[in-house]
Structures are given as structure tokens and as C-alpha cells.
mmCIF file of C-alpha atoms in Angstrom:
data_model
loop_
_atom_site.group_PDB
_atom_site.id
_atom_site.type_symbol
_atom_site.label_atom_id
_atom_site.label_comp_id
_atom_site.label_asym_id
_atom_site.label_seq_id
_atom_site.Cartn_x
_atom_site.Cartn_y
_atom_site.Cartn_z
ATOM 1 C CA UNK L 1 0.001 0.000 0.003
ATOM 2 C CA UNK L 2 1.130 3.527 -0.680
ATOM 3 C CA UNK L 3 1.975 5.307 2.574
ATOM 4 C CA UNK L 4 0.693 8.620 1.265
ATOM 5 C CA UNK L 5 -2.796 7.757 0.082
ATOM 6 C CA UNK L 6 -3.497 4.203 1.245
ATOM 7 C CA UNK L 7 -4.012 3.041 -2.358
ATOM 8 C CA UNK L 8 -2.487 -0.050 -3.925
ATOM 9 C CA UNK L 9 0.460 0.592 -6.218
ATOM 10 C CA UNK L 10 0.853 -1.243 -9.556
ATOM 11 C CA UNK L 11 3.597 -3.314 -7.914
ATOM 12 C CA UNK L 12 1.268 -4.261 -5.033
ATOM 13 C CA UNK L 13 -1.448 -5.276 -7.494
ATOM 14 C CA UNK L 14 0.980 -7.339 -9.563
ATOM 15 C CA UNK L 15 2.183 -9.193 -6.477
ATOM 16 C CA UNK L 16 -1.389 -9.954 -5.406
ATOM 17 C CA UNK L 17 -2.118 -11.389 -8.857
ATOM 18 C CA UNK L 18 1.115 -13.387 -8.934
ATOM 19 C CA UNK L 19 0.523 -14.920 -5.505
ATOM 20 C CA UNK L 20 -3.063 -15.746 -6.476
ATOM 21 C CA UNK L 21 -1.666 -17.434 -9.591
ATOM 22 C CA UNK L 22 0.588 -19.595 -7.409
ATOM 23 C CA UNK L 23 -2.384 -20.777 -5.399
ATOM 24 C CA UNK L 24 -4.597 -21.370 -8.432
ATOM 25 C CA UNK L 25 -1.919 -23.310 -10.293
ATOM 26 C CA UNK L 26 -1.267 -25.502 -7.260
ATOM 27 C CA UNK L 27 -4.964 -26.421 -7.141
ATOM 28 C CA UNK L 28 -5.844 -26.719 -10.826
ATOM 29 C CA UNK L 29 -2.574 -27.289 -12.692
ATOM 30 C CA UNK L 30 -1.471 -25.394 -15.786
ATOM 31 C CA UNK L 31 -3.538 -27.283 -18.354
ATOM 32 C CA UNK L 32 -6.878 -26.707 -16.628
ATOM 33 C CA UNK L 33 -6.136 -23.239 -15.232
ATOM 34 C CA UNK L 34 -8.600 -20.453 -16.042
ATOM 35 C CA UNK L 35 -8.288 -16.750 -15.307
ATOM 36 C CA UNK L 36 -11.474 -17.204 -13.264
ATOM 37 C CA UNK L 37 -9.608 -19.614 -10.980
ATOM 38 C CA UNK L 38 -6.961 -16.990 -10.299
ATOM 39 C CA UNK L 39 -9.622 -14.383 -9.587
ATOM 40 C CA UNK L 40 -11.156 -16.667 -6.973
ATOM 41 C CA UNK L 41 -7.831 -16.716 -5.102
ATOM 42 C CA UNK L 42 -7.758 -12.967 -4.433
ATOM 43 C CA UNK L 43 -9.992 -10.317 -2.925
ATOM 44 C CA UNK L 44 -9.614 -7.907 -5.850
ATOM 45 C CA UNK L 45 -12.024 -8.027 -8.769
ATOM 46 C CA UNK L 46 -11.081 -10.444 -11.554
ATOM 47 C CA UNK L 47 -11.261 -7.473 -13.929
ATOM 48 C CA UNK L 48 -7.966 -6.197 -12.546
ATOM 49 C CA UNK L 49 -6.289 -9.254 -14.134
ATOM 50 C CA UNK L 50 -7.708 -8.387 -17.554
ATOM 51 C CA UNK L 51 -6.597 -4.783 -17.064
ATOM 52 C CA UNK L 52 -2.958 -5.782 -16.460
ATOM 53 C CA UNK L 53 -2.628 -8.856 -18.705
ATOM 54 C CA UNK L 54 -3.740 -9.823 -22.202
ATOM 55 C CA UNK L 55 -5.148 -13.198 -21.252
ATOM 56 C CA UNK L 56 -3.901 -16.346 -19.558
ATOM 57 C CA UNK L 57 -0.736 -16.783 -21.651
ATOM 58 C CA UNK L 58 0.505 -13.241 -21.019
ATOM 59 C CA UNK L 59 -0.173 -13.668 -17.300
ATOM 60 C CA UNK L 60 1.707 -16.977 -17.097
ATOM 61 C CA UNK L 61 4.705 -15.495 -18.941
ATOM 62 C CA UNK L 62 4.846 -12.677 -16.378
ATOM 63 C CA UNK L 63 4.334 -15.216 -13.619
ATOM 64 C CA UNK L 64 7.400 -17.173 -14.740
ATOM 65 C CA UNK L 65 9.489 -14.010 -14.583
ATOM 66 C CA UNK L 66 8.091 -13.373 -11.108
ATOM 67 C CA UNK L 67 9.136 -16.829 -9.858
ATOM 68 C CA UNK L 68 12.617 -16.457 -11.319
ATOM 69 C CA UNK L 69 13.079 -12.986 -9.810
ATOM 70 C CA UNK L 70 12.104 -14.301 -6.370
ATOM 71 C CA UNK L 71 14.993 -16.748 -6.410
ATOM 72 C CA UNK L 72 17.607 -14.796 -8.329
ATOM 73 C CA UNK L 73 17.103 -11.702 -6.215
ATOM 74 C CA UNK L 74 17.150 -13.477 -2.860
ATOM 75 C CA UNK L 75 20.884 -14.316 -2.617
ATOM 76 C CA UNK L 76 22.787 -11.712 -0.643
ATOM 77 C CA UNK L 77 26.541 -11.841 -0.076
ATOM 78 C CA UNK L 78 29.106 -9.097 0.497
ATOM 79 C CA UNK L 79 32.583 -8.520 -0.877
ATOM 80 C CA UNK L 80 34.158 -10.199 2.166
ATOM 81 C CA UNK L 81 32.388 -13.522 1.620
ATOM 82 C CA UNK L 82 34.839 -16.257 0.667
ATOM 83 C CA UNK L 83 34.125 -18.337 -2.486
ATOM 84 C CA UNK L 84 33.198 -21.567 -0.687
ATOM 85 C CA UNK L 85 30.737 -19.800 1.606
ATOM 86 C CA UNK L 86 29.150 -18.011 -1.350
ATOM 87 C CA UNK L 87 28.776 -21.316 -3.210
ATOM 88 C CA UNK L 88 27.079 -22.809 -0.152
ATOM 89 C CA UNK L 89 24.667 -19.868 0.057
ATOM 90 C CA UNK L 90 23.762 -20.024 -3.643
ATOM 91 C CA UNK L 91 23.311 -23.806 -3.697
ATOM 92 C CA UNK L 92 21.272 -23.795 -0.480
ATOM 93 C CA UNK L 93 18.978 -21.102 -1.855
ATOM 94 C CA UNK L 94 18.308 -23.159 -4.988
ATOM 95 C CA UNK L 95 17.781 -26.432 -3.116
ATOM 96 C CA UNK L 96 15.965 -25.218 -0.014
ATOM 97 C CA UNK L 97 14.649 -21.823 -1.092
ATOM 98 C CA UNK L 98 14.046 -18.554 0.725
ATOM 99 C CA UNK L 99 11.413 -18.378 3.447
ATOM 100 C CA UNK L 100 7.945 -17.197 2.475
ATOM 101 C CA UNK L 101 5.109 -15.998 4.681
ATOM 102 C CA UNK L 102 2.625 -17.960 2.609
ATOM 103 C CA UNK L 103 2.923 -20.795 0.112
ATOM 104 C CA UNK L 104 6.199 -22.599 0.855
ATOM 105 C CA UNK L 105 9.317 -23.062 -1.249
ATOM 106 C CA UNK L 106 8.231 -26.560 -2.306
ATOM 107 C CA UNK L 107 4.722 -25.392 -3.145
ATOM 108 C CA UNK L 108 6.382 -22.840 -5.433
ATOM 109 C CA UNK L 109 8.818 -25.342 -6.910
ATOM 110 C CA UNK L 110 5.948 -27.707 -7.702
ATOM 111 C CA UNK L 111 4.365 -24.992 -9.825
ATOM 112 C CA UNK L 112 7.719 -24.019 -11.352
ATOM 113 C CA UNK L 113 8.510 -27.560 -12.427
ATOM 114 C CA UNK L 114 5.060 -28.129 -13.888
ATOM 115 C CA UNK L 115 5.546 -25.086 -16.129
ATOM 116 C CA UNK L 116 9.089 -26.297 -16.851
ATOM 117 C CA UNK L 117 7.678 -29.566 -18.180
ATOM 118 C CA UNK L 118 5.310 -27.747 -20.535
ATOM 119 C CA UNK L 119 8.095 -25.493 -21.841
ATOM 120 C CA UNK L 120 9.278 -28.146 -24.314
ATOM 121 C CA UNK L 121 6.303 -27.193 -26.485
ATOM 122 C CA UNK L 122 6.427 -23.432 -25.900
ATOM 123 C CA UNK L 123 9.236 -21.392 -27.454
ATOM 124 C CA UNK L 124 8.633 -18.264 -25.360
ATOM 125 C CA UNK L 125 8.519 -20.068 -22.047
ATOM 126 C CA UNK L 126 11.440 -22.255 -23.035
ATOM 127 C CA UNK L 127 13.456 -19.084 -23.683
ATOM 128 C CA UNK L 128 12.621 -17.803 -20.175
ATOM 129 C CA UNK L 129 13.723 -21.068 -18.571
ATOM 130 C CA UNK L 130 16.895 -21.109 -20.685
ATOM 131 C CA UNK L 131 17.772 -17.589 -19.581
ATOM 132 C CA UNK L 132 17.198 -18.549 -15.953
ATOM 133 C CA UNK L 133 19.293 -21.699 -16.298
ATOM 134 C CA UNK L 134 22.121 -19.735 -17.918
ATOM 135 C CA UNK L 135 22.086 -17.074 -15.203
ATOM 136 C CA UNK L 136 22.055 -19.677 -12.430
ATOM 137 C CA UNK L 137 24.892 -21.629 -14.036
ATOM 138 C CA UNK L 138 26.860 -18.423 -14.609
ATOM 139 C CA UNK L 139 26.381 -17.254 -11.017
ATOM 140 C CA UNK L 140 27.933 -20.501 -9.762
ATOM 141 C CA UNK L 141 30.670 -20.610 -12.402
ATOM 142 C CA UNK L 142 31.692 -17.025 -11.629
ATOM 143 C CA UNK L 143 32.221 -17.840 -7.945
ATOM 144 C CA UNK L 144 34.376 -20.824 -8.908
ATOM 145 C CA UNK L 145 36.360 -18.633 -11.317
ATOM 146 C CA UNK L 146 36.908 -16.103 -8.537
ATOM 147 C CA UNK L 147 38.134 -18.866 -6.231
ATOM 148 C CA UNK L 148 40.593 -20.060 -8.898
ATOM 149 C CA UNK L 149 41.892 -16.514 -9.467
ATOM 150 C CA UNK L 150 42.345 -16.013 -5.713
ATOM 151 C CA UNK L 151 44.290 -19.269 -5.443
ATOM 152 C CA UNK L 152 41.674 -20.750 -3.128
ATOM 153 C CA UNK L 153 40.562 -23.376 -5.640
ATOM 154 C CA UNK L 154 42.443 -25.585 -8.058
ATOM 155 C CA UNK L 155 42.526 -24.542 -11.715
ATOM 156 C CA UNK L 156 39.374 -26.281 -12.920
ATOM 157 C CA UNK L 157 36.899 -25.819 -15.772
ATOM 158 C CA UNK L 158 34.589 -23.438 -13.911
ATOM 159 C CA UNK L 159 31.934 -23.413 -16.651
ATOM 160 C CA UNK L 160 31.642 -27.191 -16.730
ATOM 161 C CA UNK L 161 31.614 -27.484 -12.946
ATOM 162 C CA UNK L 162 28.944 -24.779 -12.705
ATOM 163 C CA UNK L 163 26.850 -26.684 -15.214
ATOM 164 C CA UNK L 164 27.244 -29.928 -13.255
ATOM 165 C CA UNK L 165 26.149 -28.291 -9.996
ATOM 166 C CA UNK L 166 23.188 -26.628 -11.706
ATOM 167 C CA UNK L 167 22.105 -29.950 -13.208
ATOM 168 C CA UNK L 168 22.349 -31.667 -9.811
ATOM 169 C CA UNK L 169 20.131 -28.947 -8.324
ATOM 170 C CA UNK L 170 17.477 -29.375 -11.036
ATOM 171 C CA UNK L 171 17.556 -33.168 -10.777
ATOM 172 C CA UNK L 172 17.218 -33.135 -6.992
ATOM 173 C CA UNK L 173 14.298 -30.716 -7.075
ATOM 174 C CA UNK L 174 12.602 -32.765 -9.775
ATOM 175 C CA UNK L 175 13.061 -35.988 -7.786
ATOM 176 C CA UNK L 176 11.669 -34.350 -4.654
ATOM 177 C CA UNK L 177 8.602 -33.058 -6.502
ATOM 178 C CA UNK L 178 7.828 -35.825 -8.996
ATOM 179 C CA UNK L 179 8.783 -38.887 -6.948
ATOM 180 C CA UNK L 180 8.183 -37.608 -3.430
ATOM 181 C CA UNK L 181 11.769 -38.264 -2.322
ATOM 182 C CA UNK L 182 11.872 -35.704 0.486
ATOM 183 C CA UNK L 183 15.547 -36.390 1.251
ATOM 184 C CA UNK L 184 16.633 -35.607 -2.318
ATOM 185 C CA UNK L 185 17.745 -31.988 -1.647
ATOM 186 C CA UNK L 186 19.754 -32.971 1.451
ATOM 187 C CA UNK L 187 21.318 -35.893 -0.385
ATOM 188 C CA UNK L 188 22.187 -33.649 -3.327
ATOM 189 C CA UNK L 189 23.795 -31.098 -1.015
ATOM 190 C CA UNK L 190 25.942 -33.755 0.641
ATOM 191 C CA UNK L 191 26.986 -35.170 -2.735
ATOM 192 C CA UNK L 192 27.863 -31.713 -4.085
ATOM 193 C CA UNK L 193 29.942 -31.016 -0.978
ATOM 194 C CA UNK L 194 31.743 -34.367 -0.892
ATOM 195 C CA UNK L 195 32.296 -35.057 -4.581
ATOM 196 C CA UNK L 196 32.350 -31.625 -6.246
ATOM 197 C CA UNK L 197 33.183 -28.754 -3.901
ATOM 198 C CA UNK L 198 35.766 -30.679 -1.873
ATOM 199 C CA UNK L 199 37.541 -31.543 -5.130
ATOM 200 C CA UNK L 200 38.219 -27.829 -5.668
ATOM 201 C CA UNK L 201 40.963 -27.900 -3.018
ATOM 202 C CA UNK L 202 44.505 -29.311 -3.374
ATOM 203 C CA UNK L 203 45.044 -32.688 -1.684
ATOM 204 C CA UNK L 204 46.229 -32.404 1.918
#
């Protein structure tokens, strides 16, 4: 709400619609989702959705960007953070997510991965997921590169290692969601630590 006049700002309205979309998708799934279903998940009039978005497809495209921004913008480190600690923070955020007041990380990942599955037949949504994948991989690779330049890590192929870690994250989340293996994220974290990150250091 705007402090000056008590009215909702466009950003407030967008967030209300996006959070309502999360809830509607979790109940109805992408294939059967209707704009009406989203309207039923919020107190505002359904007409506000039509005012801001040109139909269901436009809304879902914006929704994907919203999900991605929630995760990409939620990692905070400072210049004093060492490379290994930063890698831990970034990997943990992807595997275990930030905390939300409503609708948990895994509720959100369930929706994300459903849309991810449909992206194989949708060029626009596939492009959004590709951009997100590339940014995630690059964020991890850059930390590894920094560690190599600082002499903290061995001279490794940072791009390839970043890709491997990113793929492990996606596989673990998919296994947790699709197969119900609740230990998958913890197991993935242990495997990344023991078999990937520990290999960045010279033998003792």
C-alpha cells in the first residue's frame, strides 16, 4: 500500500495477482487453469487481471518471470564472503529456497517444475527457462572462477563445474517433486559437498 494515500500501487497489485496465480496453479494445474480460478484466489475483482494482462498466456509469462526474480534476487553476499561460503549460500537457496510468509518453497517449486515440463512445447517459455538456467549456471561458475583466481581453488573448468552443480540442483528438485523423495535436496547437497566442492581444493 502507498503510505501517502493508502491506495495499492501497480507493484502491489501485480504481487497480489502473482501470488493468487501460485495458489490457483497448485490447485488446478497449468492445463486446466482459467483466469477465473486466479480471480477466486484474491480479494480484488477479476477485472484487474484483464486490465494488467492480455489473457492467460501473457499472465503466465509474467508469472514465470516473477518466480525467477524471487529466487535470483534473494541471494545476498558481500565482498568479504569467501568463495566456498558463497557457493554454499547459492546452492542452499536453490535447493531449499528462501522463506515465504505464505505458500512454501516446495509449493512454489511444484508450480515451477510443472511449467518447466510444458516449456518443451512453448518457445517463449522455453526461452525464459533457458535464460534462468544460464544465469544460475553463470552465477555458480563465476564464484568458482573467482576462487581459482584467488588461489583458493584448483585450476578447474569453472563453466563445466557450474553446469554440473546446476544440473544436480534441477535433478534433486525434480526428484523431490515428482517422486516424493523428500531427502533428495539434502542428499544432493551432501553429494555436491563431498564429490564436487571438496575436489576444488589441493590434496592435503
